[in-house]
PDB file of C-alpha atoms in Angstrom:
ATOM      1  CA  UNK A   1       0.000   0.000   0.000  1.00  0.00           C
ATOM      2  CA  UNK A   2       1.656   3.210  -1.191  1.00  0.00           C
ATOM      3  CA  UNK A   3       1.527   6.319   0.991  1.00  0.00           C
ATOM      4  CA  UNK A   4      -0.040   9.332  -0.763  1.00  0.00           C
ATOM      5  CA  UNK A   5       1.656  12.696  -1.166  1.00  0.00           C
ATOM      6  CA  UNK A   6       0.188  15.082   1.411  1.00  0.00           C
ATOM      7  CA  UNK A   7       0.431  18.881   1.638  1.00  0.00           C
ATOM      8  CA  UNK A   8      -0.834  21.255   4.334  1.00  0.00           C
ATOM      9  CA  UNK A   9      -3.073  24.271   3.725  1.00  0.00           C
ATOM     10  CA  UNK A  10      -2.985  26.901   6.461  1.00  0.00           C
ATOM     11  CA  UNK A  11      -3.207  30.593   7.315  1.00  0.00           C
ATOM     12  CA  UNK A  12      -0.702  32.471   9.495  1.00  0.00           C
ATOM     13  CA  UNK A  13      -1.928  33.670  12.886  1.00  0.00           C
ATOM     14  CA  UNK A  14       1.406  35.073  14.035  1.00  0.00           C
ATOM     15  CA  UNK A  15       5.042  34.787  13.024  1.00  0.00           C
ATOM     16  CA  UNK A  16       6.077  32.222  15.636  1.00  0.00           C
ATOM     17  CA  UNK A  17       3.308  29.689  15.001  1.00  0.00           C
ATOM     18  CA  UNK A  18       3.574  30.097  11.222  1.00  0.00           C
ATOM     19  CA  UNK A  19       7.290  29.377  11.080  1.00  0.00           C
ATOM     20  CA  UNK A  20       6.817  26.536  13.575  1.00  0.00           C
ATOM     21  CA  UNK A  21       4.188  25.016  11.279  1.00  0.00           C
ATOM     22  CA  UNK A  22       6.533  25.267   8.296  1.00  0.00           C
ATOM     23  CA  UNK A  23       9.281  23.489  10.227  1.00  0.00           C
ATOM     24  CA  UNK A  24       6.832  20.836  11.450  1.00  0.00           C
ATOM     25  CA  UNK A  25       5.558  20.192   7.928  1.00  0.00           C
ATOM     26  CA  UNK A  26       9.090  19.805   6.574  1.00  0.00           C
ATOM     27  CA  UNK A  27      10.244  17.587   9.444  1.00  0.00           C
ATOM     28  CA  UNK A  28       7.107  15.456   9.050  1.00  0.00           C
ATOM     29  CA  UNK A  29       7.745  14.789   5.370  1.00  0.00           C
ATOM     30  CA  UNK A  30       4.819  16.780   4.023  1.00  0.00           C
ATOM     31  CA  UNK A  31       5.162  17.800   0.407  1.00  0.00           C
ATOM     32  CA  UNK A  32       4.246  21.476   0.632  1.00  0.00           C
ATOM     33  CA  UNK A  33       2.817  24.281   2.741  1.00  0.00           C
ATOM     34  CA  UNK A  34      -0.014  26.034   0.910  1.00  0.00           C
ATOM     35  CA  UNK A  35      -1.983  29.212   1.645  1.00  0.00           C
ATOM     36  CA  UNK A  36      -5.427  30.236   0.402  1.00  0.00           C
ATOM     37  CA  UNK A  37      -5.814  33.395  -1.693  1.00  0.00           C
ATOM     38  CA  UNK A  38      -8.853  35.418  -0.579  1.00  0.00           C
ATOM     39  CA  UNK A  39      -8.039  39.151  -0.808  1.00  0.00           C
ATOM     40  CA  UNK A  40      -9.529  41.076   2.085  1.00  0.00           C
ATOM     41  CA  UNK A  41     -10.204  38.081   4.329  1.00  0.00           C
ATOM     42  CA  UNK A  42      -6.950  36.103   4.320  1.00  0.00           C
ATOM     43  CA  UNK A  43      -3.243  36.842   4.503  1.00  0.00           C
ATOM     44  CA  UNK A  44      -1.352  37.524   1.294  1.00  0.00           C
ATOM     45  CA  UNK A  45      -0.238  33.999   0.380  1.00  0.00           C
ATOM     46  CA  UNK A  46       3.046  34.994  -1.241  1.00  0.00           C
ATOM     47  CA  UNK A  47       4.229  37.120   1.684  1.00  0.00           C
ATOM     48  CA  UNK A  48       3.337  34.359   4.146  1.00  0.00           C
ATOM     49  CA  UNK A  49       4.951  31.637   2.045  1.00  0.00           C
ATOM     50  CA  UNK A  50       8.172  33.595   1.598  1.00  0.00           C
ATOM     51  CA  UNK A  51       8.449  33.678   5.402  1.00  0.00           C
ATOM     52  CA  UNK A  52       7.871  29.912   5.514  1.00  0.00           C
ATOM     53  CA  UNK A  53      10.469  29.347   2.816  1.00  0.00           C
ATOM     54  CA  UNK A  54      13.054  31.231   4.851  1.00  0.00           C
ATOM     55  CA  UNK A  55      12.953  28.658   7.667  1.00  0.00           C
ATOM     56  CA  UNK A  56      12.803  25.496   5.525  1.00  0.00           C
ATOM     57  CA  UNK A  57      14.998  23.850   2.908  1.00  0.00           C
ATOM     58  CA  UNK A  58      12.909  21.248   1.052  1.00  0.00           C
ATOM     59  CA  UNK A  59       9.242  22.092   1.659  1.00  0.00           C
ATOM     60  CA  UNK A  60       7.260  23.181  -1.406  1.00  0.00           C
ATOM     61  CA  UNK A  61       5.359  26.485  -1.113  1.00  0.00           C
ATOM     62  CA  UNK A  62       2.417  27.820  -3.067  1.00  0.00           C
ATOM     63  CA  UNK A  63      -1.003  29.444  -3.030  1.00  0.00           C
ATOM     64  CA  UNK A  64      -4.004  27.127  -2.979  1.00  0.00           C
ATOM     65  CA  UNK A  65      -5.481  28.510  -5.065  1.00  0.00           C
ATOM     66  CA  UNK A  66      -4.878  31.956  -6.532  1.00  0.00           C
ATOM     67  CA  UNK A  67      -7.940  33.769  -7.820  1.00  0.00           C
ATOM     68  CA  UNK A  68      -7.826  34.198 -11.603  1.00  0.00           C
ATOM     69  CA  UNK A  69     -10.830  36.515 -11.485  1.00  0.00           C
ATOM     70  CA  UNK A  70      -8.964  39.308  -9.691  1.00  0.00           C
ATOM     71  CA  UNK A  71      -5.269  38.514 -10.198  1.00  0.00           C
ATOM     72  CA  UNK A  72      -3.527  40.114 -13.178  1.00  0.00           C
ATOM     73  CA  UNK A  73      -1.212  37.752 -15.089  1.00  0.00           C
ATOM     74  CA  UNK A  74       1.991  39.798 -14.871  1.00  0.00           C
ATOM     75  CA  UNK A  75       1.567  40.564 -11.155  1.00  0.00           C
ATOM     76  CA  UNK A  76       0.754  36.940 -10.377  1.00  0.00           C
ATOM     77  CA  UNK A  77       3.692  35.661 -12.424  1.00  0.00           C
ATOM     78  CA  UNK A  78       5.980  38.111 -10.631  1.00  0.00           C
ATOM     79  CA  UNK A  79       4.773  36.896  -7.225  1.00  0.00           C
ATOM     80  CA  UNK A  80       5.293  33.242  -8.173  1.00  0.00           C
ATOM     81  CA  UNK A  81       8.726  33.904  -9.691  1.00  0.00           C
ATOM     82  CA  UNK A  82       9.821  35.862  -6.619  1.00  0.00           C
ATOM     83  CA  UNK A  83       8.629  33.080  -4.327  1.00  0.00           C
ATOM     84  CA  UNK A  84      10.527  30.576  -6.462  1.00  0.00           C
ATOM     85  CA  UNK A  85      13.647  32.725  -6.201  1.00  0.00           C
ATOM     86  CA  UNK A  86      13.599  33.185  -2.421  1.00  0.00           C
ATOM     87  CA  UNK A  87      12.684  29.523  -1.830  1.00  0.00           C
ATOM     88  CA  UNK A  88      15.443  28.194  -4.060  1.00  0.00           C
ATOM     89  CA  UNK A  89      13.078  26.687  -6.625  1.00  0.00           C
ATOM     90  CA  UNK A  90      10.249  25.381  -4.433  1.00  0.00           C
ATOM     91  CA  UNK A  91       7.287  27.493  -5.608  1.00  0.00           C
ATOM     92  CA  UNK A  92       4.095  26.135  -7.167  1.00  0.00           C
ATOM     93  CA  UNK A  93       1.432  27.939  -9.183  1.00  0.00           C
ATOM     94  CA  UNK A  94      -2.150  26.948  -8.394  1.00  0.00           C
ATOM     95  CA  UNK A  95      -5.102  28.750  -9.914  1.00  0.00           C
ATOM     96  CA  UNK A  96      -8.885  28.656  -9.729  1.00  0.00           C
ATOM     97  CA  UNK A  97     -11.644  30.634 -11.400  1.00  0.00           C
ATOM     98  CA  UNK A  98     -12.910  32.246  -8.187  1.00  0.00           C
ATOM     99  CA  UNK A  99     -16.381  32.135  -6.706  1.00  0.00           C
ATOM    100  CA  UNK A 100     -16.861  34.762  -3.960  1.00  0.00           C
ATOM    101  CA  UNK A 101     -18.745  37.866  -5.248  1.00  0.00           C
ATOM    102  CA  UNK A 102     -17.299  40.129  -2.548  1.00  0.00           C
ATOM    103  CA  UNK A 103     -13.777  39.624  -3.871  1.00  0.00           C
ATOM    104  CA  UNK A 104     -14.778  41.222  -7.170  1.00  0.00           C
ATOM    105  CA  UNK A 105     -16.967  43.872  -5.558  1.00  0.00           C
ATOM    106  CA  UNK A 106     -14.272  45.125  -3.162  1.00  0.00           C
ATOM    107  CA  UNK A 107     -12.084  45.770  -6.213  1.00  0.00           C
ATOM    108  CA  UNK A 108     -14.816  47.702  -7.979  1.00  0.00           C
ATOM    109  CA  UNK A 109     -16.078  44.904 -10.222  1.00  0.00           C
ATOM    110  CA  UNK A 110     -18.818  42.334 -10.418  1.00  0.00           C
ATOM    111  CA  UNK A 111     -18.517  38.577 -10.500  1.00  0.00           C
ATOM    112  CA  UNK A 112     -18.975  37.387 -14.114  1.00  0.00           C
ATOM    113  CA  UNK A 113     -21.274  34.544 -15.021  1.00  0.00           C
ATOM    114  CA  UNK A 114     -19.846  31.026 -15.211  1.00  0.00           C
ATOM    115  CA  UNK A 115     -18.873  31.331 -18.880  1.00  0.00           C
ATOM    116  CA  UNK A 116     -17.131  34.633 -18.182  1.00  0.00           C
ATOM    117  CA  UNK A 117     -15.183  33.163 -15.269  1.00  0.00           C
ATOM    118  CA  UNK A 118     -14.116  30.238 -17.449  1.00  0.00           C
ATOM    119  CA  UNK A 119     -12.852  32.554 -20.194  1.00  0.00           C
ATOM    120  CA  UNK A 120     -11.016  34.775 -17.710  1.00  0.00           C
ATOM    121  CA  UNK A 121      -9.397  31.765 -16.041  1.00  0.00           C
ATOM    122  CA  UNK A 122      -8.053  30.401 -19.311  1.00  0.00           C
ATOM    123  CA  UNK A 123      -6.639  33.763 -20.369  1.00  0.00           C
ATOM    124  CA  UNK A 124      -4.965  34.381 -16.996  1.00  0.00           C
ATOM    125  CA  UNK A 125      -3.625  30.836 -16.654  1.00  0.00           C
ATOM    126  CA  UNK A 126      -2.162  30.721 -20.151  1.00  0.00           C
ATOM    127  CA  UNK A 127      -0.678  34.220 -19.880  1.00  0.00           C
ATOM    128  CA  UNK A 128       0.831  33.606 -16.451  1.00  0.00           C
ATOM    129  CA  UNK A 129       2.432  30.352 -17.526  1.00  0.00           C
ATOM    130  CA  UNK A 130       3.770  31.987 -20.682  1.00  0.00           C
ATOM    131  CA  UNK A 131       5.310  34.815 -18.641  1.00  0.00           C
ATOM    132  CA  UNK A 132       6.928  32.348 -16.233  1.00  0.00           C
ATOM    133  CA  UNK A 133       8.347  30.530 -19.270  1.00  0.00           C
ATOM    134  CA  UNK A 134       9.991  33.754 -20.499  1.00  0.00           C
ATOM    135  CA  UNK A 135       7.538  34.581 -23.286  1.00  0.00           C
ATOM    136  CA  UNK A 136       6.192  38.021 -24.182  1.00  0.00           C
ATOM    137  CA  UNK A 137       2.432  38.383 -23.759  1.00  0.00           C
ATOM    138  CA  UNK A 138      -0.030  40.797 -25.338  1.00  0.00           C
ATOM    139  CA  UNK A 139      -3.714  40.563 -24.449  1.00  0.00           C
ATOM    140  CA  UNK A 140      -6.390  42.734 -26.022  1.00  0.00           C
ATOM    141  CA  UNK A 141      -9.711  41.220 -25.090  1.00  0.00           C
ATOM    142  CA  UNK A 142     -12.546  41.735 -22.658  1.00  0.00           C
ATOM    143  CA  UNK A 143     -11.102  39.220 -20.178  1.00  0.00           C
ATOM    144  CA  UNK A 144      -7.675  40.802 -19.651  1.00  0.00           C
ATOM    145  CA  UNK A 145      -5.315  43.334 -21.189  1.00  0.00           C
ATOM    146  CA  UNK A 146      -1.527  43.456 -21.422  1.00  0.00           C
ATOM    147  CA  UNK A 147       0.885  45.042 -23.866  1.00  0.00           C
ATOM    148  CA  UNK A 148       4.213  43.378 -24.579  1.00  0.00           C
ATOM    149  CA  UNK A 149       4.322  42.097 -21.008  1.00  0.00           C
ATOM    150  CA  UNK A 150       7.505  40.233 -20.141  1.00  0.00           C
ATOM    151  CA  UNK A 151       8.886  38.922 -16.864  1.00  0.00           C
ATOM    152  CA  UNK A 152      12.562  39.809 -17.156  1.00  0.00           C
ATOM    153  CA  UNK A 153      13.193  39.698 -13.445  1.00  0.00           C
ATOM    154  CA  UNK A 154      13.149  37.892 -11.246  1.00  0.00           C
ATOM    155  CA  UNK A 155      13.131  34.730 -13.278  1.00  0.00           C
ATOM    156  CA  UNK A 156      11.984  31.465 -11.644  1.00  0.00           C
ATOM    157  CA  UNK A 157      14.817  29.263 -10.465  1.00  0.00           C
ATOM    158  CA  UNK A 158      13.233  26.316 -12.276  1.00  0.00           C
ATOM    159  CA  UNK A 159      12.431  26.400 -15.935  1.00  0.00           C
ATOM    160  CA  UNK A 160       8.951  24.965 -15.345  1.00  0.00           C
ATOM    161  CA  UNK A 161       6.997  25.929 -12.212  1.00  0.00           C
ATOM    162  CA  UNK A 162       4.474  23.151 -11.417  1.00  0.00           C
ATOM    163  CA  UNK A 163       0.906  24.204 -12.213  1.00  0.00           C
ATOM    164  CA  UNK A 164      -2.262  22.998 -10.452  1.00  0.00           C
ATOM    165  CA  UNK A 165      -5.850  23.737 -11.467  1.00  0.00           C
ATOM    166  CA  UNK A 166      -8.278  23.801  -8.557  1.00  0.00           C
ATOM    167  CA  UNK A 167     -12.002  23.583  -9.240  1.00  0.00           C
ATOM    168  CA  UNK A 168     -14.852  21.550 -10.607  1.00  0.00           C
ATOM    169  CA  UNK A 169     -16.150  23.358 -13.697  1.00  0.00           C
ATOM    170  CA  UNK A 170     -16.790  20.959 -16.573  1.00  0.00           C
ATOM    171  CA  UNK A 171     -14.973  22.974 -19.252  1.00  0.00           C
ATOM    172  CA  UNK A 172     -12.015  23.730 -16.990  1.00  0.00           C
ATOM    173  CA  UNK A 173     -11.587  20.125 -15.860  1.00  0.00           C
ATOM    174  CA  UNK A 174     -11.255  19.141 -19.508  1.00  0.00           C
ATOM    175  CA  UNK A 175      -8.892  22.078 -20.109  1.00  0.00           C
ATOM    176  CA  UNK A 176      -6.833  21.097 -17.054  1.00  0.00           C
ATOM    177  CA  UNK A 177      -6.548  17.548 -18.333  1.00  0.00           C
ATOM    178  CA  UNK A 178      -4.778  18.971 -21.351  1.00  0.00           C
ATOM    179  CA  UNK A 179      -2.642  21.619 -19.644  1.00  0.00           C
ATOM    180  CA  UNK A 180      -2.149  21.176 -15.888  1.00  0.00           C
ATOM    181  CA  UNK A 181       0.474  19.236 -13.964  1.00  0.00           C
ATOM    182  CA  UNK A 182      -2.116  18.443 -11.283  1.00  0.00           C
ATOM    183  CA  UNK A 183      -5.856  18.832 -10.813  1.00  0.00           C
ATOM    184  CA  UNK A 184      -7.172  19.585  -7.335  1.00  0.00           C
ATOM    185  CA  UNK A 185     -10.696  18.311  -6.620  1.00  0.00           C
ATOM    186  CA  UNK A 186     -12.508  19.888  -3.678  1.00  0.00           C
ATOM    187  CA  UNK A 187     -15.970  18.309  -3.598  1.00  0.00           C
ATOM    188  CA  UNK A 188     -17.528  21.774  -3.737  1.00  0.00           C
ATOM    189  CA  UNK A 189     -20.406  22.432  -6.096  1.00  0.00           C
ATOM    190  CA  UNK A 190     -22.570  25.473  -6.811  1.00  0.00           C
ATOM    191  CA  UNK A 191     -21.871  28.605  -4.740  1.00  0.00           C
ATOM    192  CA  UNK A 192     -24.763  29.230  -2.336  1.00  0.00           C
ATOM    193  CA  UNK A 193     -26.518  32.613  -1.965  1.00  0.00           C
ATOM    194  CA  UNK A 194     -24.202  33.739   0.866  1.00  0.00           C
ATOM    195  CA  UNK A 195     -21.409  33.855  -1.741  1.00  0.00           C
ATOM    196  CA  UNK A 196     -18.996  31.841   0.404  1.00  0.00           C
ATOM    197  CA  UNK A 197     -20.290  28.325   1.045  1.00  0.00           C
ATOM    198  CA  UNK A 198     -21.068  25.652  -1.520  1.00  0.00           C
ATOM    199  CA  UNK A 199     -23.178  22.658  -2.218  1.00  0.00           C
ATOM    200  CA  UNK A 200     -21.290  19.469  -1.392  1.00  0.00           C
ATOM    201  CA  UNK A 201     -20.625  17.143  -4.311  1.00  0.00           C
ATOM    202  CA  UNK A 202     -19.253  14.150  -2.494  1.00  0.00           C
ATOM    203  CA  UNK A 203     -20.996  11.290  -4.251  1.00  0.00           C
ATOM    204  CA  UNK A 204     -18.900   8.818  -6.206  1.00  0.00           C
ATOM    205  CA  UNK A 205     -20.758   9.371  -9.474  1.00  0.00           C
ATOM    206  CA  UNK A 206     -19.835  13.083  -9.463  1.00  0.00           C
ATOM    207  CA  UNK A 207     -16.181  12.187  -8.909  1.00  0.00           C
ATOM    208  CA  UNK A 208     -16.353   9.588 -11.673  1.00  0.00           C
ATOM    209  CA  UNK A 209     -17.669  12.287 -14.014  1.00  0.00           C
ATOM    210  CA  UNK A 210     -14.947  14.772 -13.042  1.00  0.00           C
ATOM    211  CA  UNK A 211     -12.180  12.216 -13.486  1.00  0.00           C
ATOM    212  CA  UNK A 212     -13.604  11.269 -16.878  1.00  0.00           C
ATOM    213  CA  UNK A 213     -13.451  14.931 -17.962  1.00  0.00           C
ATOM    214  CA  UNK A 214      -9.796  15.133 -16.895  1.00  0.00           C
ATOM    215  CA  UNK A 215      -9.050  11.976 -18.845  1.00  0.00           C
ATOM    216  CA  UNK A 216     -10.806  13.358 -21.928  1.00  0.00           C
ATOM    217  CA  UNK A 217      -8.641  16.469 -21.782  1.00  0.00           C
ATOM    218  CA  UNK A 218      -5.483  14.429 -21.246  1.00  0.00           C
ATOM    219  CA  UNK A 219      -6.034  12.281 -24.343  1.00  0.00           C
ATOM    220  CA  UNK A 220      -2.882  12.460 -26.421  1.00  0.00           C
ATOM    221  CA  UNK A 221      -0.646  13.632 -23.565  1.00  0.00           C
ATOM    222  CA  UNK A 222       2.249  11.426 -22.617  1.00  0.00           C
ATOM    223  CA  UNK A 223       1.610  12.118 -18.929  1.00  0.00           C
ATOM    224  CA  UNK A 224      -1.828  12.942 -17.547  1.00  0.00           C
ATOM    225  CA  UNK A 225      -2.056  15.408 -14.651  1.00  0.00           C
ATOM    226  CA  UNK A 226      -1.812  14.079 -11.116  1.00  0.00           C
ATOM    227  CA  UNK A 227      -5.101  14.018  -9.194  1.00  0.00           C
ATOM    228  CA  UNK A 228      -5.397  15.613  -5.799  1.00  0.00           C
ATOM    229  CA  UNK A 229      -8.229  16.009  -3.273  1.00  0.00           C
ATOM    230  CA  UNK A 230      -8.794  18.746  -0.692  1.00  0.00           C
ATOM    231  CA  UNK A 231      -9.643  17.010   2.580  1.00  0.00           C
ATOM    232  CA  UNK A 232     -12.467  18.820   4.371  1.00  0.00           C
ATOM    233  CA  UNK A 233     -12.743  16.538   7.409  1.00  0.00           C
ATOM    234  CA  UNK A 234     -10.525  14.103   9.302  1.00  0.00           C
ATOM    235  CA  UNK A 235     -11.844  11.957  12.149  1.00  0.00           C
ATOM    236  CA  UNK A 236      -9.934   8.991  13.522  1.00  0.00           C
ATOM    237  CA  UNK A 237     -12.532   6.874  15.299  1.00  0.00           C
ATOM    238  CA  UNK A 238     -13.596   3.284  15.853  1.00  0.00           C
ATOM    239  CA  UNK A 239     -17.206   4.191  14.952  1.00  0.00           C
ATOM    240  CA  UNK A 240     -16.980   5.420  11.374  1.00  0.00           C
ATOM    241  CA  UNK A 241     -20.667   4.822  10.695  1.00  0.00           C
ATOM    242  CA  UNK A 242     -21.821   7.173  13.463  1.00  0.00           C
ATOM    243  CA  UNK A 243     -19.334   9.842  12.418  1.00  0.00           C
ATOM    244  CA  UNK A 244     -20.403   9.550   8.778  1.00  0.00           C
ATOM    245  CA  UNK A 245     -24.098   9.991   9.648  1.00  0.00           C
ATOM    246  CA  UNK A 246     -23.303  13.098  11.686  1.00  0.00           C
ATOM    247  CA  UNK A 247     -21.151  14.623   8.921  1.00  0.00           C
ATOM    248  CA  UNK A 248     -23.711  13.706   6.253  1.00  0.00           C
ATOM    249  CA  UNK A 249     -26.256  15.870   8.066  1.00  0.00           C
ATOM    250  CA  UNK A 250     -23.852  18.810   8.002  1.00  0.00           C
ATOM    251  CA  UNK A 251     -22.952  18.355   4.342  1.00  0.00           C
ATOM    252  CA  UNK A 252     -26.435  17.450   3.061  1.00  0.00           C
ATOM    253  CA  UNK A 253     -25.294  14.155   1.563  1.00  0.00           C
ATOM    254  CA  UNK A 254     -25.528  10.478   2.507  1.00  0.00           C
ATOM    255  CA  UNK A 255     -23.378   8.649   5.044  1.00  0.00           C
ATOM    256  CA  UNK A 256     -22.293   6.323   2.236  1.00  0.00           C
ATOM    257  CA  UNK A 257     -21.027   9.347   0.285  1.00  0.00           C
ATOM    258  CA  UNK A 258     -19.016  10.490   3.308  1.00  0.00           C
ATOM    259  CA  UNK A 259     -17.398   7.099   3.814  1.00  0.00           C
ATOM    260  CA  UNK A 260     -16.506   6.699   0.121  1.00  0.00           C
ATOM    261  CA  UNK A 261     -15.380  10.280  -0.429  1.00  0.00           C
ATOM    262  CA  UNK A 262     -11.751  11.396  -0.769  1.00  0.00           C
ATOM    263  CA  UNK A 263     -12.777  14.679   0.889  1.00  0.00           C
ATOM    264  CA  UNK A 264     -13.296  13.059   4.308  1.00  0.00           C
ATOM    265  CA  UNK A 265     -10.957  10.691   6.132  1.00  0.00           C
ATOM    266  CA  UNK A 266     -13.202   8.824   8.581  1.00  0.00           C
ATOM    267  CA  UNK A 267     -12.586   5.635  10.589  1.00  0.00           C
ATOM    268  CA  UNK A 268      -9.696   3.798  12.168  1.00  0.00           C
ATOM    269  CA  UNK A 269      -6.263   4.315  10.684  1.00  0.00           C
ATOM    270  CA  UNK A 270      -6.616   0.950   8.941  1.00  0.00           C
ATOM    271  CA  UNK A 271     -10.006   1.904   7.484  1.00  0.00           C
ATOM    272  CA  UNK A 272      -8.738   5.289   6.280  1.00  0.00           C
ATOM    273  CA  UNK A 273      -5.653   3.858   4.596  1.00  0.00           C
ATOM    274  CA  UNK A 274      -7.846   1.258   2.933  1.00  0.00           C
ATOM    275  CA  UNK A 275     -10.141   4.005   1.664  1.00  0.00           C
ATOM    276  CA  UNK A 276      -7.193   5.979   0.282  1.00  0.00           C
ATOM    277  CA  UNK A 277      -6.015   2.891  -1.545  1.00  0.00           C
ATOM    278  CA  UNK A 278      -9.483   2.610  -3.111  1.00  0.00           C
ATOM    279  CA  UNK A 279      -9.376   6.289  -4.123  1.00  0.00           C
ATOM    280  CA  UNK A 280      -6.106   5.608  -5.904  1.00  0.00           C
ATOM    281  CA  UNK A 281      -7.538   2.567  -7.662  1.00  0.00           C
ATOM    282  CA  UNK A 282     -10.870   4.108  -8.718  1.00  0.00           C
ATOM    283  CA  UNK A 283      -9.960   7.740  -9.370  1.00  0.00           C
ATOM    284  CA  UNK A 284      -6.186   7.851  -9.566  1.00  0.00           C
ATOM    285  CA  UNK A 285      -5.991  10.206  -6.568  1.00  0.00           C
ATOM    286  CA  UNK A 286      -2.427  10.093  -5.268  1.00  0.00           C
ATOM    287  CA  UNK A 287      -2.192  13.482  -3.560  1.00  0.00           C
ATOM    288  CA  UNK A 288      -4.120  15.206  -0.786  1.00  0.00           C
ATOM    289  CA  UNK A 289      -4.230  18.650   0.779  1.00  0.00           C
ATOM    290  CA  UNK A 290      -5.160  18.705   4.469  1.00  0.00           C
ATOM    291  CA  UNK A 291      -5.884  21.543   6.874  1.00  0.00           C
ATOM    292  CA  UNK A 292      -3.575  22.544   9.723  1.00  0.00           C
ATOM    293  CA  UNK A 293      -6.288  21.756  12.287  1.00  0.00           C
ATOM    294  CA  UNK A 294      -6.275  18.125  11.114  1.00  0.00           C
ATOM    295  CA  UNK A 295      -2.533  17.531  11.360  1.00  0.00           C
ATOM    296  CA  UNK A 296      -2.457  15.438  14.543  1.00  0.00           C
ATOM    297  CA  UNK A 297      -4.980  13.013  13.061  1.00  0.00           C
ATOM    298  CA  UNK A 298      -3.302  13.020   9.652  1.00  0.00           C
ATOM    299  CA  UNK A 299       0.061  12.273  11.261  1.00  0.00           C
ATOM    300  CA  UNK A 300      -1.476   9.128  12.763  1.00  0.00           C
ATOM    301  CA  UNK A 301      -2.838   7.995   9.418  1.00  0.00           C
ATOM    302  CA  UNK A 302       0.481   8.635   7.670  1.00  0.00           C
ATOM    303  CA  UNK A 303       2.313   6.737  10.408  1.00  0.00           C
ATOM    304  CA  UNK A 304       0.027   3.809   9.707  1.00  0.00           C
ATOM    305  CA  UNK A 305       1.192   3.775   6.081  1.00  0.00           C
ATOM    306  CA  UNK A 306       4.769   3.640   7.337  1.00  0.00           C
ATOM    307  CA  UNK A 307       4.014   0.634   9.546  1.00  0.00           C
ATOM    308  CA  UNK A 308       4.135  -2.309   7.147  1.00  0.00           C
ATOM    309  CA  UNK A 309       1.603  -0.926   4.673  1.00  0.00           C
ATOM    310  CA  UNK A 310      -1.419  -0.837   6.937  1.00  0.00           C
ATOM    311  CA  UNK A 311      -1.227  -3.731   9.379  1.00  0.00           C
ATOM    312  CA  UNK A 312      -1.377  -1.657  12.541  1.00  0.00           C
ATOM    313  CA  UNK A 313      -4.511  -0.178  14.093  1.00  0.00           C
ATOM    314  CA  UNK A 314      -4.605   2.810  16.421  1.00  0.00           C
ATOM    315  CA  UNK A 315      -5.066   1.341  19.867  1.00  0.00           C
ATOM    316  CA  UNK A 316      -8.185   2.082  21.844  1.00  0.00           C
ATOM    317  CA  UNK A 317     -10.077   3.693  18.980  1.00  0.00           C
ATOM    318  CA  UNK A 318      -8.665   7.100  19.884  1.00  0.00           C
ATOM    319  CA  UNK A 319     -10.803   9.778  18.300  1.00  0.00           C
ATOM    320  CA  UNK A 320      -9.881  13.127  16.791  1.00  0.00           C
ATOM    321  CA  UNK A 321     -12.651  15.350  15.462  1.00  0.00           C
ATOM    322  CA  UNK A 322     -12.112  18.390  13.282  1.00  0.00           C
ATOM    323  CA  UNK A 323     -14.633  20.937  12.081  1.00  0.00           C
ATOM    324  CA  UNK A 324     -15.662  20.828   8.432  1.00  0.00           C
ATOM    325  CA  UNK A 325     -14.974  24.035   6.491  1.00  0.00           C
ATOM    326  CA  UNK A 326     -15.701  24.861   2.875  1.00  0.00           C
ATOM    327  CA  UNK A 327     -13.076  27.526   2.204  1.00  0.00           C
ATOM    328  CA  UNK A 328     -10.817  26.773  -0.744  1.00  0.00           C
TER     329      UNK A 328
END
């Protein structure tokens, strides 16, 4: 049973705890420290991640995910390139189409319809990647404008900064299959009227459909993008059924969906590792992003992978419960 690649998404509360988290993540063998990008309600991801990079040597760093609706390609490319420079080549670029109306409104705009967000995402993603690759970019359309834009400095340390698409839009999943290095699935559906929370799309048939779209886009590529899931809940318990029923009520889905979903790790360590192995087999999910508040429980699950591929069980059914959140 192969251990998945796991990264940590977090927000800084203060300098001491943030740098301590970065050191913990690196010492624990986590792949990357990631920070959300919600202007006005969350810390600037690139400033925070530069601080984390300064106290680590191997840990990847990146936003998860940057907001293509409000980020300009040249400014975003400059932030990513600078982070890559100060981290010694450890930066990642992750991008989503955006969903929160307030983030457009605070900048004097209005959230476009779905088709408009899709078009804007593609323009920003392609322009940003071209700039990071050293190309000159001119844009003269309704989605974005740039004239002979070129990122002459700083240049990324690596020639190819890894690129992740985060989201669930049908057109963009197919696009990401063709263009991304990784696709991050979150289990979040339609944005609800409050502009922040989402419908949960945790059932297996929805994930089947999303994976099929990625595969369609990847047709003809020598290497398809890696598949990643954002873990919304972790609970190590010897009563998975009871936990799943409780969470299903919160997420407006079935207990069976919760137990089968890659977005929730529920059960004993043995049960969780078995579920992750099934996620790999059915959907090709080999990477996960977990929240800082879940780390103690996740450490136990990862330790179980290290112990002879899943033979050990956490003694006494020790239970760790973490609140479900829907922020991407």
